[in-house]
Coordinates of C-alpha atoms in Angstrom, one line a residue:
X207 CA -88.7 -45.4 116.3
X208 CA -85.2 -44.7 118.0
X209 CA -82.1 -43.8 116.4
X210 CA -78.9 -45.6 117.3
X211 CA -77.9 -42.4 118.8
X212 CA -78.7 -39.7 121.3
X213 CA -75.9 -37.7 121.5
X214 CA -72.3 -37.8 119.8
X215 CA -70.2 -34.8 120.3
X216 CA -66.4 -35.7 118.5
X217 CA -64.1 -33.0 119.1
X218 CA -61.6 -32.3 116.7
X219 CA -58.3 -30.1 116.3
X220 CA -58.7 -27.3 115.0
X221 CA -57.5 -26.0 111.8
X222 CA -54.0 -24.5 111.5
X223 CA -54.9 -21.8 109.2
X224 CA -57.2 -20.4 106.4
X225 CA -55.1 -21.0 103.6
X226 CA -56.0 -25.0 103.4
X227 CA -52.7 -26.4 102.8
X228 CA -54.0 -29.2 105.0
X229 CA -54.2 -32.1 103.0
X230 CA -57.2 -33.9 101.9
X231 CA -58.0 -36.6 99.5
X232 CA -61.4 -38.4 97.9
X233 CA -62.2 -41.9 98.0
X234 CA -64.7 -43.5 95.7
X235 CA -66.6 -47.3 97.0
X236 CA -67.5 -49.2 94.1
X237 CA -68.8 -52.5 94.8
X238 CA -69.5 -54.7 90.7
X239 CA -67.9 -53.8 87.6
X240 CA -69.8 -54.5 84.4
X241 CA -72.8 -56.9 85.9
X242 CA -76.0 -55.6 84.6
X243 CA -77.9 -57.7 86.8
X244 CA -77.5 -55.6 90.0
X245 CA -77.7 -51.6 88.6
X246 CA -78.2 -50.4 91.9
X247 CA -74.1 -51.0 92.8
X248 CA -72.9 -51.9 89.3
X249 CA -70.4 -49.7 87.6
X250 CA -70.3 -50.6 83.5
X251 CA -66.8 -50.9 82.2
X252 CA -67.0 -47.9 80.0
X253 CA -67.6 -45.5 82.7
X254 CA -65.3 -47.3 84.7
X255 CA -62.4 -46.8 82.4
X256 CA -63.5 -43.2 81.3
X257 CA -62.9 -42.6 85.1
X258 CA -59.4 -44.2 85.3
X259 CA -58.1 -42.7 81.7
X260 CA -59.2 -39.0 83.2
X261 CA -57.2 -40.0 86.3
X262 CA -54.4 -41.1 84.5
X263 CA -54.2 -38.2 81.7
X264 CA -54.0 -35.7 84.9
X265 CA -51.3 -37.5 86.5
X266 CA -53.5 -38.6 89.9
X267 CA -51.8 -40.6 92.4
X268 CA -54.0 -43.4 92.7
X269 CA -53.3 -45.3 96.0
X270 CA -54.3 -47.6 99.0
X271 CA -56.3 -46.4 101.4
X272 CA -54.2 -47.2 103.9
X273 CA -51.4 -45.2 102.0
X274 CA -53.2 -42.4 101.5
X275 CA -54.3 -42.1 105.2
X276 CA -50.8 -42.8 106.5
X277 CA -49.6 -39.4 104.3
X278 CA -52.5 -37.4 105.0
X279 CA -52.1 -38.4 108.7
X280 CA -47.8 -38.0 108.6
X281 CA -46.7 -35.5 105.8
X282 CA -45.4 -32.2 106.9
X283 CA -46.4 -30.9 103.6
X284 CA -49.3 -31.1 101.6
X285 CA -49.8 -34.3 99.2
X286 CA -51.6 -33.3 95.8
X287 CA -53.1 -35.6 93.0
X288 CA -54.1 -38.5 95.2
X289 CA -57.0 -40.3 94.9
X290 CA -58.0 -43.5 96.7
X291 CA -60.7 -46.3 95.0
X292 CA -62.0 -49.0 97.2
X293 CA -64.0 -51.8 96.4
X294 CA -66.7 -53.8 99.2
X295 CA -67.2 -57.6 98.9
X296 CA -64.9 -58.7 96.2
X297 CA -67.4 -59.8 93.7
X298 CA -66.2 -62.0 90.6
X299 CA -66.6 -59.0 88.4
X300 CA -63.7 -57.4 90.5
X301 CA -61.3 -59.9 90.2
X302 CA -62.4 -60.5 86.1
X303 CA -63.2 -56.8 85.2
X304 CA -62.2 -54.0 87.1
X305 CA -58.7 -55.2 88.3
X306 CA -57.7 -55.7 84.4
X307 CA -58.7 -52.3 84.0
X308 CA -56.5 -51.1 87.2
X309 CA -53.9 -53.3 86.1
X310 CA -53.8 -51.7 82.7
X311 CA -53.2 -48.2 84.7
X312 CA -51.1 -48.9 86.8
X313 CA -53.3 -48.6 90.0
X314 CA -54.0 -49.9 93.2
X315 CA -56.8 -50.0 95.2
X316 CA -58.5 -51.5 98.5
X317 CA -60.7 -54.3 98.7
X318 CA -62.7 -55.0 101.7
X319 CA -63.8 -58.7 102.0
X320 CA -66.3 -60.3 104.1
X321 CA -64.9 -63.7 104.5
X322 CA -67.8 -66.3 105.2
X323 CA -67.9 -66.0 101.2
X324 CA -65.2 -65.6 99.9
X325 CA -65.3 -68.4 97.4
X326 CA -68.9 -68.7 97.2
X327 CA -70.6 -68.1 93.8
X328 CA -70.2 -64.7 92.2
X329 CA -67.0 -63.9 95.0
X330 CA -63.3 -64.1 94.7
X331 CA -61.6 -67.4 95.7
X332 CA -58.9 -66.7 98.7
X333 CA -56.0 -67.5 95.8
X334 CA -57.4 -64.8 93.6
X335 CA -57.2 -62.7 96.7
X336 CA -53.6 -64.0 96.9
X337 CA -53.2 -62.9 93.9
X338 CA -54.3 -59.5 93.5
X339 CA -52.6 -58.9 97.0
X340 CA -49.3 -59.3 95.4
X341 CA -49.9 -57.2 92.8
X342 CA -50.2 -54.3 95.3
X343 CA -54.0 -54.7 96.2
X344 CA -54.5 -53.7 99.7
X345 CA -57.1 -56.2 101.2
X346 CA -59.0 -55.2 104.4
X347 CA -61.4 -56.2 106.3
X348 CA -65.3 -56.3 105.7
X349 CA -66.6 -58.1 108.5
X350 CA -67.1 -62.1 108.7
X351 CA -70.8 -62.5 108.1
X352 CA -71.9 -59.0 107.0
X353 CA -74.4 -58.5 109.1
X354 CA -76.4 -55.3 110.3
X355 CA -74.5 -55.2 113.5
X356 CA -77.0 -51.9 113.9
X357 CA -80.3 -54.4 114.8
X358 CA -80.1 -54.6 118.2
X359 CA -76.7 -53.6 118.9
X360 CA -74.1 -55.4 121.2
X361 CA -70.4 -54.9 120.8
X362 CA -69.9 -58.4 121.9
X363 CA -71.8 -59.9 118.5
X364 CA -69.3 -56.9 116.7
X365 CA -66.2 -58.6 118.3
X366 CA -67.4 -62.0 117.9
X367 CA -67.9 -62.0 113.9
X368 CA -64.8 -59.6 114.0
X369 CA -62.4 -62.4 115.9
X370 CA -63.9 -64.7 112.9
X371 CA -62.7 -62.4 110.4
X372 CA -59.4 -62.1 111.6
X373 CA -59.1 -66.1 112.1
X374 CA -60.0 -66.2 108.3
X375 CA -57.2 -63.4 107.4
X376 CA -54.1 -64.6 109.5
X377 CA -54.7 -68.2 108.4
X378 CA -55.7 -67.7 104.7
X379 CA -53.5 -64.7 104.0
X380 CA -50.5 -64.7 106.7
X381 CA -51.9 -61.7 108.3
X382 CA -54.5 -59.0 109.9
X383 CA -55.8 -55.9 108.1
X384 CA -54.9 -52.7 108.8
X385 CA -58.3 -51.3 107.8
X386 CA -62.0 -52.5 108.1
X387 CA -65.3 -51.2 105.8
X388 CA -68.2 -51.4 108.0
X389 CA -71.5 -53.5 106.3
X390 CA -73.4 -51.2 105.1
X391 CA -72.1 -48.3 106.3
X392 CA -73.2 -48.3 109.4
X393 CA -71.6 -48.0 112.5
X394 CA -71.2 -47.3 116.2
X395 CA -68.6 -45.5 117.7
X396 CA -68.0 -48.7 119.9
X397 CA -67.3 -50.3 116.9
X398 CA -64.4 -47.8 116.3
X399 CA -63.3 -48.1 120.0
X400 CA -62.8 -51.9 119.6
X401 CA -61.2 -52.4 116.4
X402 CA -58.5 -49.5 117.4
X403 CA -58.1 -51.3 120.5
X404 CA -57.6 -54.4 118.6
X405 CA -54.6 -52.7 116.3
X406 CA -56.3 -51.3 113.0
X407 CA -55.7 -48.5 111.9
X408 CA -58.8 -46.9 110.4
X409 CA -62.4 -47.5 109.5
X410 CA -64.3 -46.8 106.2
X411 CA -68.2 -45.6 106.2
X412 CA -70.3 -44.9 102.9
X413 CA -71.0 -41.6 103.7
X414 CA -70.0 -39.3 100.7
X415 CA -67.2 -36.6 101.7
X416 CA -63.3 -36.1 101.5
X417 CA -60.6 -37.2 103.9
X418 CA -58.2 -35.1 105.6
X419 CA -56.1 -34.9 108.5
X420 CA -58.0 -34.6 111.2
X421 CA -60.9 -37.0 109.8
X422 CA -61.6 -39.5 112.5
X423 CA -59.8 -42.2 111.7
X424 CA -62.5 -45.0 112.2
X425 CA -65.3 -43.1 110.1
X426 CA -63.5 -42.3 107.2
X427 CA -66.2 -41.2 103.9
X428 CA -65.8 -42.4 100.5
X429 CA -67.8 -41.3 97.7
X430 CA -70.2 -44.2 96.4
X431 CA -69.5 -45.4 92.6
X432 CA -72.2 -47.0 90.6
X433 CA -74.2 -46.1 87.0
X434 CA -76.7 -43.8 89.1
X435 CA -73.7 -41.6 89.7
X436 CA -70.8 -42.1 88.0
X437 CA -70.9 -39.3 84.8
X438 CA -67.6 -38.3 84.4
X439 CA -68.2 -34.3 85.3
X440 CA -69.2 -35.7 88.3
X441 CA -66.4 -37.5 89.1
X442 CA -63.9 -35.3 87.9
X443 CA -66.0 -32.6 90.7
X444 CA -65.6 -35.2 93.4
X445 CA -62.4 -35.8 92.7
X446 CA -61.2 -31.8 93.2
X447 CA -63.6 -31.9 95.9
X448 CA -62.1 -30.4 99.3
X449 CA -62.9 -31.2 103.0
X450 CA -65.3 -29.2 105.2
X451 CA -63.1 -29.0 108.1
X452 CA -65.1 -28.8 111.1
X453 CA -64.4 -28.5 114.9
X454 CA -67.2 -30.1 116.3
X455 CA -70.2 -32.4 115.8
X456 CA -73.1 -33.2 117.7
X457 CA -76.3 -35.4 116.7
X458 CA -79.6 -35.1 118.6
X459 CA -82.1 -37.6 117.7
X460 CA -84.8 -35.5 119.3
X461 CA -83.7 -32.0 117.8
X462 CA -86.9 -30.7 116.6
X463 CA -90.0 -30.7 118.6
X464 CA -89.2 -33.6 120.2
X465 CA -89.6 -35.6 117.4
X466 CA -86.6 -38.6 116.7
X467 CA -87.7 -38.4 113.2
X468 CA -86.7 -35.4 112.5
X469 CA -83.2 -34.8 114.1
X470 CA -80.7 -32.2 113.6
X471 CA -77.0 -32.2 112.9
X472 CA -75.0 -29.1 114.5
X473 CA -71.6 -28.8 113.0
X474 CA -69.3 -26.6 114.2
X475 CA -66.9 -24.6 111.8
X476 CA -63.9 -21.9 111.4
X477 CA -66.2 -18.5 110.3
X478 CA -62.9 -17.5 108.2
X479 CA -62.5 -20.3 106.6
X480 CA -65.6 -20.2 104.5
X481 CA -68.1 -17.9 102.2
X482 CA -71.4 -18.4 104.3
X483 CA -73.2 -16.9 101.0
X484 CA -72.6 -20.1 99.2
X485 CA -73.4 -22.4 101.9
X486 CA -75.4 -25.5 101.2
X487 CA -77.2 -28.1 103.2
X488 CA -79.3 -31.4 101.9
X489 CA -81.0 -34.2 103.5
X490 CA -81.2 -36.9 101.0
X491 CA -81.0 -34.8 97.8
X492 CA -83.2 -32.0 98.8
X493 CA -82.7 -28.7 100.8
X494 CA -82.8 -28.7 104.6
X495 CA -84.2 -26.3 107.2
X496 CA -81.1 -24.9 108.5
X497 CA -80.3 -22.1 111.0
X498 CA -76.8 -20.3 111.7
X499 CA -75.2 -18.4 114.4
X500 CA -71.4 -17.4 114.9
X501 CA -69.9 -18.0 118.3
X502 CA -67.8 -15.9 120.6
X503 CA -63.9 -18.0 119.4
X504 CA -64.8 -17.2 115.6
X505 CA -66.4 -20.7 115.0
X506 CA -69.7 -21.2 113.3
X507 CA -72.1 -22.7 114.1
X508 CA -74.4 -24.9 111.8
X509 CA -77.4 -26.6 112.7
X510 CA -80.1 -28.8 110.0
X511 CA -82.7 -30.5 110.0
X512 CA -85.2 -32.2 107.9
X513 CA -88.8 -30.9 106.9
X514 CA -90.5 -33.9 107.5
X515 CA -90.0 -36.7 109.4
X516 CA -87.7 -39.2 108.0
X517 CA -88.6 -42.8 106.7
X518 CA -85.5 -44.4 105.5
X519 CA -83.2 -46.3 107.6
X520 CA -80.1 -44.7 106.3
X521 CA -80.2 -40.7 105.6
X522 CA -78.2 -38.4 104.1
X523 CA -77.1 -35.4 105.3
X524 CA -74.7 -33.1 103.1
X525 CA -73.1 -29.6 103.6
X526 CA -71.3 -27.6 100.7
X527 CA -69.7 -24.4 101.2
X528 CA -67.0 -22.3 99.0
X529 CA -63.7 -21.0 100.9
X530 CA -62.5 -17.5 99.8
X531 CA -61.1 -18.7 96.7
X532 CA -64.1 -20.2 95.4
X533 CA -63.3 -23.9 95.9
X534 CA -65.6 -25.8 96.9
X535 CA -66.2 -28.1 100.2
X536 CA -68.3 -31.0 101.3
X537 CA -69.1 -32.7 104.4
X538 CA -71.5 -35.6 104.9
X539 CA -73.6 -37.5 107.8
X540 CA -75.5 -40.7 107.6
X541 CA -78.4 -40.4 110.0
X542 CA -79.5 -44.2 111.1
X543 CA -82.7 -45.6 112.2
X544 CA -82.1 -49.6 113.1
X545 CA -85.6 -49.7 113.3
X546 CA -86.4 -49.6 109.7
X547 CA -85.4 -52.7 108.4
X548 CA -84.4 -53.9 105.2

């Protein structure tokens, strides 16, 4: 089996300082709200409310994404107290449970829509979309179809079910997105490529991590919210959650003895920044083989990999560390193999 990928490198800026006053942000995907029949992305309405009265009681700006990115992106100074909740498919059980509940807060949120069914059983309608939109939902893009573009992958079946989309939005809502959640998660950076050529703005993944300047705009993490993970300590962790801020990322697919199952993740990182003694790294859950050198220009330089050979077709890859002042930091990578199917 292949991955999607040989080699990505993304180059980033570099931090400004050690003091983080660069602004970051965590964004939670939630996907039903109090539907018992699907457990695996359900979030039960008491949970869900404990989250929003804890976000309330501490004053939390709770925002659009695109909102959120746009200050993160533009502020000269740093924004505090914001967090961002999006929502993937718009179920029913959005519409008649969790936006009472955001409603009843004061909050907005994102919705991502894939709009072959919208108005199908068990999804929104495009006037309850109406709706919510004027009462200060965002509503973004989720693909037409929501297919794994990831099978086989061509960019021209991407645009294709992407030009359907955006038929669907311009003619049903008066307008385009701004954003777009990719199905599943997963993505190419191709996909990115084309939908910022095409005028949006950013990108959501399902990758678990925190948002901050210089995060790439069209792979943007969010936190994933359902019963499995969603006790409040948790939450209230991810929530005060910062960004790992690295410089430089590459993923080999053949990184150890040659094997594509078993592929390693280098991360490149400002030495100063961080307390190495408290560094962490986890591949699905579980510690990873890891190895650590620091460069000549003061960066380190991270690599992992997993024991054994990987199985699933989506992967986890997860990297805490503490800064000087004890707070902690998380960055995350999905590793993909298309041949696995679901």
């Amino acid at each position: 089996m292949r991955s999607f990928l040989i080699v990505i490198a993304i180059s980033l800026v570099a931090m400004s300082g050690f003091g983080f006053q660069q602004k970051n942000f965590s964004t939670f995907v939630y996907h039903r709200f109090g539907d018992d029949r699907y457990p695996s992305t359900n979030l039960s309405l008491d949970k869900f409310e404990e989250q929003l009265a804890f976000l309330a009681e501490n004053n939390y700006q709770v925002i659009t994404l695109n909102e959120a990115f746009k200050q993160v992106k533009s502020k000269q100074t740093a924004i505090s107290n914001v967090v961002v909740i999006t929502i993937d498919d718009a179920f029913k059980s959005f519409y008649q449970n969790g936006w009472p509940l955001l409603k009843k807060y004061g909050f907005k949120a994102t919705l991502f829509v894939n709009t072959k069914t919208v108005g199908s059983s068990d999804y929104m309608t495009w006037e309850e979309l109406k709706e919510v939109k004027a009462e200060g939902i965002e509503i973004a893009n989720h693909s037409h179809a929501h297919p794994y573009f990831m099978d086989n992958f061509n960019i021209n079946a991407f645009y294709s079910d992407l030009i359907i989309s955006d038929a669907f939005f311009r003619n049903m809502l008066g307008e385009i997105p701004d954003g777009y959640a990719y199905p599943y998660g997963e993505w190419h950076p191709k996909m990115g490529d084309l939908l910022d050529s095409l005028g949006y703005t950013y990108a959501a993944a399902q990758n678990s991590g925190v948002i901050y300047k210089e995060s790439p705009p069209f792979q943007l993490p969010r936190f994933p919210m359902s019963d499995n993970y969603a006790d409040l300590q948790d939450f209230k962790q991810k929530v005060n959650m910062n960004a790992l801020e690295v410089t430089k990322i590459n993923v080999i697919d053949n990184g150890f003895q040659g094997s594509s199952l078993k592929p390693r993740l280098i991360l490149n990182f400002n030495e100063g920044a961080y307390d190495l003694k408290n560094l962490q790294c986890f591949i699905q859950g579980t510690k990873a083989k890891k190895s650590i050198r620091v460069l000549k220009d003061g960066n380190v330089e991270l690599s992992i990999w997993p024991e054994d050979e990987l199985k699933k077709r989506r992967t986890l890859f997860t990297v805490t560390v503490t800064d000087r002042q004890g707070k902690w930091h998380w960055f995350s990578y999905s590793w993909l193999l298309p041949s696995v199917k679901q």
